[in-house]
Each structure stands twice: as structure tokens, then as C-alpha cells.
Tab-separated table of C-alpha atoms and ligand atoms in Angstrom:
chain	number	residue	atom	x	y	z
A	1	MET	CA	14.817	43.881	28.659
A	2	LEU	CA	10.960	43.099	27.987
A	3	ASN	CA	9.904	39.438	28.027
A	4	ILE	CA	7.363	38.968	25.404
A	5	ASN	CA	5.614	35.625	24.620
A	6	ILE	CA	3.663	35.228	21.482
A	7	TYR	CA	1.177	32.521	20.057
A	8	ARG	CA	2.731	31.043	17.012
A	9	TYR	CA	0.914	28.690	14.758
A	10	ASN	CA	1.700	27.923	11.079
A	11	PRO	CA	-0.513	24.973	9.924
A	12	GLU	CA	1.858	24.301	7.199
A	13	GLN	CA	4.776	23.577	9.258
A	14	ASP	CA	3.823	23.012	13.007
A	15	LYS	CA	1.561	20.368	14.156
A	16	PHE	CA	0.668	22.356	17.332
A	17	PRO	CA	0.563	25.725	18.435
A	18	TYR	CA	3.402	27.136	20.726
A	19	MET	CA	4.414	30.297	22.607
A	20	MET	CA	7.543	31.973	21.127
A	21	ASN	CA	9.453	33.911	23.702
A	22	TYR	CA	11.289	37.244	22.215
A	23	GLU	CA	13.404	39.561	24.428
A	24	ILE	CA	13.784	43.114	23.194
A	25	GLU	CA	15.284	46.032	24.810
A	26	LYS	CA	12.254	48.360	26.576
A	27	PRO	CA	11.784	51.445	24.064
A	28	GLU	CA	12.384	54.816	25.775
A	29	LYS	CA	9.197	56.229	24.591
A	30	ASP	CA	5.904	54.624	25.597
A	31	ILE	CA	4.805	52.789	22.484
A	32	MET	CA	1.559	50.700	21.271
A	33	VAL	CA	1.453	47.158	21.369
A	34	LEU	CA	1.335	47.075	17.617
A	35	ASP	CA	4.238	49.260	17.287
A	36	LEU	CA	6.168	46.617	19.501
A	37	LEU	CA	4.997	44.018	17.010
A	38	HIS	CA	6.345	45.736	14.124
A	39	LEU	CA	9.572	46.070	15.862
A	40	LEU	CA	9.295	42.020	16.310
A	41	LYS	CA	8.703	41.590	12.801
A	42	GLU	CA	11.500	43.502	11.598
A	43	ASN	CA	13.799	40.772	12.758
A	44	ASP	CA	11.362	37.923	12.540
A	45	PRO	CA	9.250	38.644	9.294
A	46	SER	CA	7.235	35.265	9.466
A	47	LEU	CA	5.478	36.460	12.524
A	48	SER	CA	1.859	37.416	11.237
A	49	PHE	CA	-0.918	39.617	12.220
A	50	ARG	CA	-3.861	41.967	11.016
A	51	ARG	CA	-3.486	45.615	10.953
A	52	SER	CA	-4.634	48.516	8.816
A	53	CYS	CA	-5.597	51.933	10.173
A	54	ARG	CA	-3.187	51.566	13.232
A	55	GLU	CA	-5.580	54.131	15.027
A	56	GLY	CA	-8.344	52.004	16.597
A	57	VAL	CA	-10.894	52.599	13.666
A	58	CYS	CA	-10.627	49.575	11.356
A	59	GLY	CA	-10.859	46.948	13.872
A	60	SER	CA	-8.511	44.527	12.308
A	61	ASP	CA	-5.857	44.123	15.041
A	62	GLY	CA	-8.110	42.659	17.969
A	63	MET	CA	-5.996	40.180	20.129
A	64	SER	CA	-5.764	39.004	23.507
A	65	ILE	CA	-2.956	41.216	25.335
A	66	ASN	CA	-1.803	40.012	28.735
A	67	GLY	CA	-5.319	38.119	28.762
A	68	LYS	CA	-7.242	40.994	28.043
A	69	ASN	CA	-8.795	41.366	24.340
A	70	GLY	CA	-8.032	44.906	22.909
A	71	LEU	CA	-6.839	46.585	19.775
A	72	ALA	CA	-3.177	46.372	19.781
A	73	CYS	CA	-2.896	49.790	17.829
A	74	ILE	CA	-4.433	51.906	20.788
A	75	THR	CA	-3.083	49.748	23.771
A	76	ALA	CA	0.123	51.469	25.271
A	77	LEU	CA	2.517	49.062	26.273
A	78	SER	CA	2.656	50.514	29.564
A	79	ASP	CA	-0.917	49.916	30.102
A	80	ALA	CA	-0.470	46.199	29.143
A	81	LEU	CA	2.699	45.203	30.613
A	82	LYS	CA	2.576	43.344	33.786
A	83	GLY	CA	5.768	43.883	35.221
A	84	ASP	CA	8.147	43.235	32.202
A	85	ARG	CA	6.027	40.575	30.704
A	86	LEU	CA	3.865	40.388	28.055
A	87	ASP	CA	1.955	37.523	26.464
A	88	ILE	CA	0.084	37.964	23.199
A	89	ARG	CA	-2.432	35.492	21.942
A	90	PRO	CA	-5.057	35.806	19.154
A	91	LEU	CA	-8.759	36.336	20.086
A	92	PRO	CA	-9.977	33.296	21.760
A	93	GLY	CA	-12.356	30.844	20.471
A	94	LEU	CA	-11.960	31.337	16.762
A	95	PRO	CA	-10.108	29.097	14.530
A	96	VAL	CA	-6.452	30.426	13.989
A	97	ILE	CA	-5.388	30.652	10.417
A	98	ARG	CA	-1.890	31.804	11.385
A	99	ASP	CA	-0.205	33.450	14.529
A	100	LEU	CA	-2.324	36.147	15.575
A	101	VAL	CA	-5.067	36.080	12.454
A	102	VAL	CA	-8.177	34.132	13.192
A	103	ASP	CA	-10.710	33.220	11.009
A	104	MET	CA	-13.636	35.358	11.613
A	105	THR	CA	-16.263	33.679	9.646
A	106	GLN	CA	-18.416	32.545	12.532
A	107	PHE	CA	-18.487	36.100	13.653
A	108	TYR	CA	-19.577	37.652	10.480
A	109	ASN	CA	-22.187	35.041	9.819
A	110	GLN	CA	-23.939	36.103	13.060
A	111	TYR	CA	-23.577	39.912	11.919
A	112	GLU	CA	-25.052	38.681	8.368
A	113	LYS	CA	-28.004	37.065	10.246
A	114	ILE	CA	-28.986	40.009	12.148
A	115	LYS	CA	-29.668	41.984	8.705
A	116	PRO	CA	-27.378	44.896	9.284
A	117	PHE	CA	-29.029	47.345	7.103
A	118	LEU	CA	-32.171	49.472	7.413
A	119	GLN	CA	-35.361	48.005	5.875
A	120	ASN	CA	-38.108	50.259	4.951
A	121	ASP	CA	-40.385	49.529	1.998
A	122	THR	CA	-42.345	52.818	1.746
A	123	THR	CA	-41.342	55.103	-1.141
A	124	PRO	CA	-38.168	57.087	-0.172
A	125	PRO	CA	-38.655	60.680	0.062
A	126	GLU	CA	-36.746	62.967	-2.416
A	127	GLN	CA	-33.513	63.722	-0.502
A	128	GLU	CA	-33.296	61.440	2.605
A	129	ARG	CA	-35.388	59.925	5.426
A	130	LEU	CA	-35.572	62.154	8.194
A	131	GLN	CA	-35.361	61.846	11.816
A	132	SER	CA	-36.012	63.941	14.740
A	133	PRO	CA	-32.687	64.777	16.869
A	134	ALA	CA	-34.158	62.904	19.899
A	135	ASP	CA	-34.833	59.983	17.687
A	136	ARG	CA	-31.279	60.075	16.125
A	137	ASP	CA	-29.718	60.399	19.575
A	138	LYS	CA	-30.891	56.719	20.321
A	139	LEU	CA	-28.159	55.504	17.948
A	140	ASP	CA	-25.525	56.853	19.913
A	141	GLY	CA	-23.460	54.024	21.459
A	142	LEU	CA	-24.470	51.569	18.998
A	143	TYR	CA	-23.467	52.858	15.312
A	144	GLU	CA	-19.755	53.222	16.673
A	145	CYS	CA	-18.776	49.556	16.717
A	146	ILE	CA	-15.924	48.806	14.370
A	147	LEU	CA	-16.624	45.112	14.430
A	148	CYS	CA	-13.273	44.143	15.882
A	149	ALA	CA	-15.005	41.055	17.696
A	150	CYS	CA	-13.269	41.898	20.870
A	151	CYS	CA	-16.212	41.603	22.841
A	152	SER	CA	-17.791	38.480	21.141
A	153	THR	CA	-14.658	36.415	21.525
A	154	SER	CA	-14.659	37.488	25.078
A	155	CYS	CA	-17.979	36.063	26.030
A	156	PRO	CA	-18.220	32.430	27.115
A	157	SER	CA	-21.546	32.150	25.742
A	158	PHE	CA	-20.056	32.880	22.223
A	159	TRP	CA	-17.167	30.346	22.631
A	160	TRP	CA	-19.665	27.573	23.367
A	161	ASN	CA	-22.386	28.236	20.916
A	162	PRO	CA	-21.094	30.665	18.300
A	163	ASP	CA	-23.478	29.306	15.883
A	164	LYS	CA	-26.385	29.544	17.761
A	165	PHE	CA	-25.676	32.718	19.984
A	166	VAL	CA	-25.653	35.743	18.038
A	167	GLY	CA	-22.924	36.974	20.437
A	168	PRO	CA	-22.790	40.902	21.799
A	169	ALA	CA	-21.287	42.618	18.744
A	170	ALA	CA	-24.037	41.447	16.264
A	171	LEU	CA	-26.486	41.893	19.058
A	172	LEU	CA	-25.351	45.497	19.364
A	173	GLN	CA	-26.047	45.852	15.849
A	174	ALA	CA	-29.245	44.313	15.952
A	175	TYR	CA	-30.519	46.698	18.719
A	176	ARG	CA	-29.086	49.554	16.355
A	177	PHE	CA	-31.510	48.892	13.896
A	178	LEU	CA	-34.401	47.772	16.516
A	179	ALA	CA	-33.672	51.431	17.764
A	180	ASP	CA	-33.773	53.091	14.282
A	181	THR	CA	-37.078	54.922	13.661
A	182	ARG	CA	-36.705	54.475	10.065
A	183	ASP	CA	-36.494	50.762	10.169
A	184	LEU	CA	-40.044	49.076	9.666
A	185	GLU	CA	-38.954	45.384	10.147
A	186	LYS	CA	-39.130	45.524	13.858
A	187	ASP	CA	-41.275	42.426	14.167
A	188	SER	CA	-39.611	40.205	11.896
A	189	ARG	CA	-35.804	41.111	13.482
A	190	LEU	CA	-37.587	40.387	16.976
A	191	ASP	CA	-38.999	37.159	15.517
A	192	ASP	CA	-35.525	36.267	14.118
A	193	LEU	CA	-34.339	36.656	17.711
A	194	ALA	CA	-37.075	34.812	19.709
A	195	ASP	CA	-35.269	31.250	20.213
A	196	PRO	CA	-33.642	30.264	23.687
A	197	PHE	CA	-30.129	30.807	22.197
A	198	SER	CA	-29.718	33.975	19.878
A	199	VAL	CA	-30.345	36.357	22.516
A	200	TYR	CA	-31.001	34.672	25.740
A	201	ARG	CA	-27.903	32.677	25.790
A	202	CYS	CA	-26.601	36.009	27.064
A	203	HIS	CA	-26.272	35.574	31.029
A	204	GLY	CA	-25.051	39.225	31.699
A	205	ILE	CA	-21.528	38.145	32.317
A	206	MET	CA	-20.275	41.517	30.913
A	207	ASN	CA	-16.938	40.568	29.770
A	208	CYS	CA	-18.313	42.164	26.324
A	209	VAL	CA	-18.319	45.689	28.205
A	210	ALA	CA	-15.131	45.257	29.814
A	211	ALA	CA	-13.489	44.128	26.437
A	212	CYS	CA	-14.846	46.832	24.075
A	213	PRO	CA	-11.999	48.970	22.848
A	214	LYS	CA	-14.470	51.590	21.885
A	215	GLY	CA	-16.267	51.868	25.439
A	216	LEU	CA	-19.631	50.495	24.054
A	217	ASN	CA	-22.055	48.713	26.171
A	218	PRO	CA	-23.503	45.515	24.293
A	219	ASN	CA	-24.896	44.009	27.449
A	220	LYS	CA	-27.230	47.348	27.562
A	221	ALA	CA	-28.322	47.005	23.927
A	222	ILE	CA	-29.155	42.870	24.896
A	223	GLY	CA	-31.131	44.083	28.007
A	224	GLU	CA	-33.272	46.228	25.736
A	225	ILE	CA	-33.673	43.563	23.284
A	226	LYS	CA	-34.722	41.142	25.972
A	227	THR	CA	-37.332	43.746	27.169
A	228	MET	CA	-38.539	44.131	23.510
A	229	LEU	CA	-39.000	40.233	23.277
A	230	LEU	CA	-40.562	40.020	26.715
A	231	LYS	CA	-43.120	42.717	25.786
A	232	GLY	CA	-44.144	40.978	22.922
A	233	LYS	CA	-44.647	42.375	19.220
A	234	SER	CA	-44.254	45.803	18.862
A	235	SER	CA	-46.678	48.367	17.188
A	236	LYS	CA	-45.350	49.423	13.866
A	237	ASN	CA	-44.044	52.872	13.674
A	238	ILE	CA	-46.450	55.369	11.812
A	239	ILE	CA	-44.519	57.148	9.134
A	240	ALA	CA	-45.641	60.657	8.495
A	241	SER	CA	-45.470	61.411	4.759
A	242	ASP	CA	-42.359	63.272	5.161
A	243	GLY	CA	-40.524	60.273	6.383
A	244	VAL	CA	-40.498	61.426	9.856
A	245	THR	CA	-41.659	59.191	12.587
A	246	ALA	CA	-44.893	60.563	13.733
B	1	MET	CA	-44.353	17.994	26.722
B	2	TYR	CA	-42.507	21.152	24.958
B	3	LEU	CA	-39.736	21.177	27.346
B	4	VAL	CA	-39.354	17.397	27.365
B	5	TYR	CA	-38.909	17.480	23.565
B	6	PHE	CA	-36.649	20.246	23.721
B	7	SER	CA	-34.312	18.790	25.858
B	8	TYR	CA	-33.533	15.848	23.469
B	9	SER	CA	-32.542	18.128	20.558
B	10	ASN	CA	-30.769	21.180	20.495
B	11	CYS	CA	-30.878	21.447	16.761
B	12	ASN	CA	-34.573	21.682	15.520
B	13	GLY	CA	-36.218	21.327	19.257
B	14	TYR	CA	-35.222	24.659	20.539
B	15	LEU	CA	-37.298	26.602	17.895
B	16	LEU	CA	-40.284	24.996	19.324
B	17	VAL	CA	-40.008	27.314	22.812
B	18	LYS	CA	-39.385	30.642	22.996
B	19	GLY	CA	-36.647	32.151	24.675
B	20	SER	CA	-38.828	34.569	26.547
B	21	THR	CA	-40.912	31.654	27.573
B	22	ILE	CA	-38.024	30.127	29.338
B	23	TRP	CA	-37.203	33.377	30.690
B	24	TYR	CA	-40.451	33.677	32.270
B	25	LEU	CA	-40.448	30.296	33.688
B	26	GLN	CA	-36.906	30.767	35.474
B	27	ARG	CA	-38.157	34.020	36.980
B	28	CYS	CA	-41.594	33.087	37.809
B	29	SER	CA	-40.454	29.616	39.488
B	30	SER	CA	-37.545	31.297	41.334
B	31	ILE	CA	-40.060	33.792	42.849
B	32	PHE	CA	-42.456	31.171	43.837
B	33	ILE	CA	-39.722	28.908	45.570
B	34	PHE	CA	-38.748	31.977	47.324
B	35	ILE	CA	-42.310	32.618	48.773
B	36	TYR	CA	-42.560	29.321	49.553
B	37	ILE	CA	-39.377	29.364	51.791
B	38	ILE	CA	-40.693	32.198	53.589
B	39	TYR	CA	-44.199	30.613	54.068
B	40	VAL	CA	-42.146	27.320	55.668
B	41	VAL	CA	-39.548	29.336	57.626
B	42	VAL	CA	-42.366	31.911	59.189
B	43	PHE	CA	-44.541	28.784	60.188
B	44	ILE	CA	-41.594	27.134	61.921
B	45	ILE	CA	-40.180	30.398	63.759
B	46	SER	CA	-43.503	31.552	64.619
B	47	SER	CA	-44.501	27.973	66.373
B	48	LEU	CA	-41.316	27.352	68.139
B	49	PRO	CA	-40.799	25.029	69.894
B	50	ILE	CA	-42.846	22.882	67.430
B	51	ALA	CA	-45.000	20.500	69.238
B	52	PHE	CA	-45.879	17.260	66.959
B	53	ASN	CA	-49.601	18.306	66.841
B	54	GLU	CA	-48.906	21.694	65.346
B	55	TRP	CA	-46.646	20.236	62.644
B	56	PHE	CA	-49.011	17.702	61.942
B	57	LEU	CA	-51.758	20.164	61.538
B	58	PHE	CA	-49.698	22.337	59.281
B	59	LYS	CA	-48.643	19.514	56.998
B	60	SER	CA	-52.093	18.215	56.574
B	61	SER	CA	-53.467	21.624	55.672
B	62	LEU	CA	-54.719	22.146	51.722
B	63	LEU	CA	-52.501	25.195	51.585
B	64	PHE	CA	-49.349	23.421	52.770
B	65	LYS	CA	-50.019	20.557	50.269
B	66	LEU	CA	-50.659	22.608	47.210
B	67	SER	CA	-47.876	25.076	47.909
B	68	THR	CA	-45.731	22.224	48.265
B	69	THR	CA	-46.702	20.631	45.174
B	70	THR	CA	-46.118	23.976	43.275
B	71	ALA	CA	-43.008	24.714	45.011
B	72	PHE	CA	-41.371	21.709	43.900
B	73	LEU	CA	-42.710	21.833	40.398
B	74	SER	CA	-41.150	25.078	40.365
B	75	ILE	CA	-37.899	23.669	41.579
B	76	LEU	CA	-38.146	21.079	39.029
B	77	VAL	CA	-38.803	23.333	36.135
B	78	HIS	CA	-35.913	25.636	37.237
B	79	ALA	CA	-33.570	22.778	37.631
B	80	TYR	CA	-34.485	21.290	34.388
B	81	ILE	CA	-33.810	24.824	32.568
B	82	GLY	CA	-30.610	25.285	34.266
B	83	LEU	CA	-29.352	21.720	33.666
B	84	TRP	CA	-30.360	21.808	30.186
B	85	THR	CA	-28.476	25.080	29.453
B	86	ILE	CA	-25.336	23.538	31.117
B	87	GLY	CA	-25.693	20.726	28.694
B	88	THR	CA	-26.058	22.488	25.638
B	89	ASP	CA	-22.979	24.878	26.682
B	90	TYR	CA	-20.449	22.115	27.577
B	91	LEU	CA	-21.515	18.600	26.466
B	92	THR	CA	-21.381	19.636	22.766
B	93	PRO	CA	-18.970	18.409	19.791
B	94	ARG	CA	-17.452	21.749	19.886
B	95	THR	CA	-17.007	22.302	23.878
B	96	LEU	CA	-15.698	19.036	24.337
B	97	GLY	CA	-13.735	19.405	21.107
B	98	PHE	CA	-11.531	21.775	22.986
B	99	LEU	CA	-10.394	19.120	25.337
B	100	ASN	CA	-9.949	16.066	23.087
B	101	PHE	CA	-11.082	14.942	19.554
B	102	THR	CA	-12.356	11.463	20.799
B	103	LEU	CA	-14.600	13.228	23.545
B	104	SER	CA	-16.227	15.574	20.887
B	105	LYS	CA	-17.272	12.557	18.854
B	106	ILE	CA	-19.390	11.019	22.085
B	107	ALA	CA	-20.653	14.644	22.924
B	108	ASP	CA	-24.291	14.394	21.351
B	109	THR	CA	-24.755	10.872	23.007
B	110	SER	CA	-23.439	12.003	26.181
B	111	ARG	CA	-25.743	15.128	26.403
B	112	LEU	CA	-28.722	12.846	25.321
B	113	LEU	CA	-27.941	10.498	28.037
B	114	TYR	CA	-27.427	13.299	30.538
B	115	ASN	CA	-30.745	14.783	29.665
B	116	ILE	CA	-32.572	11.604	30.267
B	117	LEU	CA	-30.868	11.178	33.622
B	118	PHE	CA	-31.757	14.305	35.172
B	119	THR	CA	-35.051	14.082	33.704
B	120	VAL	CA	-36.147	10.693	34.720
B	121	LEU	CA	-34.320	11.442	38.438
B	122	GLY	CA	-36.254	14.696	38.526
B	123	LEU	CA	-39.527	13.142	37.718
B	124	LEU	CA	-38.772	10.126	40.290
B	125	LEU	CA	-38.024	12.555	42.929
B	126	TYR	CA	-41.144	14.685	42.318
B	127	PHE	CA	-43.554	11.722	42.147
B	128	TYR	CA	-42.105	10.457	45.448
B	129	LEU	CA	-42.323	13.794	47.100
B	130	LEU	CA	-46.155	13.741	45.935
B	131	LEU	CA	-46.336	10.582	47.769
B	132	LEU	CA	-45.086	11.905	50.719
B	133	VAL	CA	-47.260	15.186	50.976
B	134	TRP	CA	-50.595	13.642	49.556
B	135	ILE	CA	-50.537	10.184	51.136
C	301	LIG	S1	-23.063	40.142	28.893
C	301	LIG	FE1	-24.013	38.596	27.511
C	301	LIG	S2	-22.976	39.099	25.657
C	301	LIG	FE2	-21.727	40.155	27.148
C	301	LIG	S3	-20.092	38.852	27.742
C	301	LIG	FE3	-21.792	38.387	29.194
C	301	LIG	S4	-22.736	36.828	28.240
C	301	LIG	FE4	-21.737	37.484	26.666
C	302	LIG	S1	-18.932	46.309	20.363
C	302	LIG	FE1	-16.847	47.338	20.783
C	302	LIG	S2	-15.852	45.188	21.306
C	302	LIG	FE2	-17.581	44.536	19.930
C	302	LIG	S3	-17.080	44.602	17.997
C	302	LIG	FE3	-18.106	46.333	18.381
C	302	LIG	S4	-16.311	47.916	18.945
C	302	LIG	FE4	-15.379	45.559	18.876
C	303	LIG	S1	-5.260	48.755	13.163
C	303	LIG	FE1	-7.333	49.534	12.969
C	303	LIG	S2	-8.203	49.338	14.624
C	303	LIG	FE2	-6.207	48.585	15.114
């Protein structure tokens, strides 16, 4: 028998959130935590959680699994269980809409703030703005983020100041555009991050690195941004006429 | 003046000082404090057992007075930034609100008082030290 405790809260009925206990026969095969949630939902349709791709691509089922943030769909039950016990809670620090479903507004606001798009006002070349393979390699480890929020919601600095500290996920994306040779707004991007909160609230606790289900390293990206800020203004990239950075 | 203003507000005030400036202040002050400690410890070890005369000469030297003044200014700045950070992490409506709704309502006032308290205490201690060192 598995001893499963799930955070439940339905604001229409419950005054306070509570942990609900479920007992279920241990499945013969090793399944993912998301599969287990579906098994439980068969008997208790009121149990709410988000999911979509069920293969670690969409980033919608981030949750706290036995105290560690991760994607339920790619976390094997055998890895998550402590003995026979499994505690599942919503991502910490964000307002709970219902059960395991959290309100991600604060998280997305920070993402919006870093302007997650290429800024380049030069005339686009006929086909596309080219990059050298070496320049393209600089984006590896950055573009793969699926915005699941496992990192930001495991970061104490983000818990305390989610309105002022940009948080590891959005900072990883900020660096993704700072590192892109096709982007021409490095200075204004850095200006937007120069205050004492946006980047500097990161104290290198590294929870983000431990949490990321895609194996990314926001802390390293944050370090790169800090170096850029400490060095001061960048010299603008010189763009050759074919759009390749000279 | 910058830093003082910036302690009383965390809404507008923080825009005045750059994160990098604070970062440098933290690092430079800690390096200076470290060098100062080595300077004093080396003196003590090299002149053991210390005679009063030797200590008196050491503490009357201009180098000692200047470095002590700077070292304690560094400690003041370093502690100030650290305490300010703690205040803006934990003494906020949001963080105190995790504990209790009533507490969250007095969070801004408590942070202000807390900031005033450590600023005043820090400055008093520092001026007292200046008296000890220079007079
Ligand atoms: S390294 Fe920085 S961003 Fe990552 S968890 Fe720690 S404080 Fe947060
Ligand atoms: S960096 Fe990792 S943990 Fe953070 S949002 Fe992106 S994929 Fe999720
Ligand atoms: S369901 Fe899409 S990442 Fe888990």
C-alpha cells in the first residue's frame, strides 16, 4: 500500500487548505507521478492539477513532489517515494487557485519584464538573420527552458520578493537574449536589470539548479549577467551587411 | 546619503543605487576588513608578549588610526547592506503575511523602525569608536 498525501484546497468550499490522505495499491510497473495522479483522479474527480504533454515538454505540471519541485510527468514513482510515502503539494510561494493548480501571474509578469524576444531594428535580410555556429552554440543551455517555474518557486529570494526579483527562470531567458548576437538592445536590457533587486537578490543558493527538470543552470546565467552589469555598458555588436555579427 | 535614503523606502529608493554599486561595496569592504584583521593579528603575534609601550606606540600610529577608521567604516557599510537586505526579505507585508495577516499590516512600519534602529545604533557605535581611536 502506498501512503499518499495531497494538498487540497477549493476556495469555494474550504476555509483552509488541508492534506488529503489516499491509500492505493502499489502499481506493479514503475509509473510516473502524473500517472499516479490520474489513477487517484479516477476515484476522486474533484482532484485538480494541470497537465498537457505528459512528456516533459509543456511545463504545465510542475509541483512539489516529496518536497522537491519537479514535473510529475517525468518523475518516476520509484525515484519520488520515500519508503511508501509520497507528499504532493503545489509549487511553493505562488497563490493557489485550487489543489495543485497555482496562479502563475507573478511568474509570467517577470518573464514579460525581460522582453523575451529579439530586438533588432536593422533592415532584416531577405531570408533570415544568420549566426555563426559558434555564436549559435552560446544559446545552448538557455533556449531549452519550458517555463515550468520549478526553479523560481524553489528560490527563497523569489518567495520573498516575486514582484522585484526577476527570478531564475526569467533571468535565464534574459541571458538567452543578452547572449544572442542578433539582439541589439543589450544596453537597455542591462539597464532594466541594474537595480538592487532584479538580479542582485540572487545570493547563489542554487536551489534553482537542483530543481530544474531540464537540467539547466540558471545560476550560471545569472553569474554571466552580473559580470556584464559589473563591467558596465557593452559595446554594441557590429552587424555586417549580411546580418552576421562581425 | 544615497544609502541612507535607500534604506527607508524599498519602492522608489532602490532605483537610486545600482545593484553593482552595492555588490562592489560589499566585496571591497569585506576585503578591507580582512586585510585589517591580518594587520592587527600580525602585530600582536610578532610582538608577543606585548608590553604596554609597544601597544601604545602601535595604537598611536597614524597608520593604525586611519586603518581602524576605514575598517570600521567598512564594517558599518557591510553590516548596513546585510541588515537592509534582511529587512527587505523578511519584514515585508508579503513575508510577514505568510505568518499572520495582522503582522503583515504593520510590516512597513516595522521595517522603517528596524532600519532607523540599526542606522542610529551603527552610527553611534562608529562615532564612539572614532572618539576612542582619535582622542
Ligand atoms: S541561485 Fe539565485 S536564482 Fe537560483 S535559487 Fe539561488 S538565489 Fe534563487
Ligand atoms: S529553467 Fe528549468 S526549472 Fe526553470 S522554468 Fe526553465 S525549465 Fe523550468
Ligand atoms: S505534462 Fe507537460 S511537462 Fe509534464
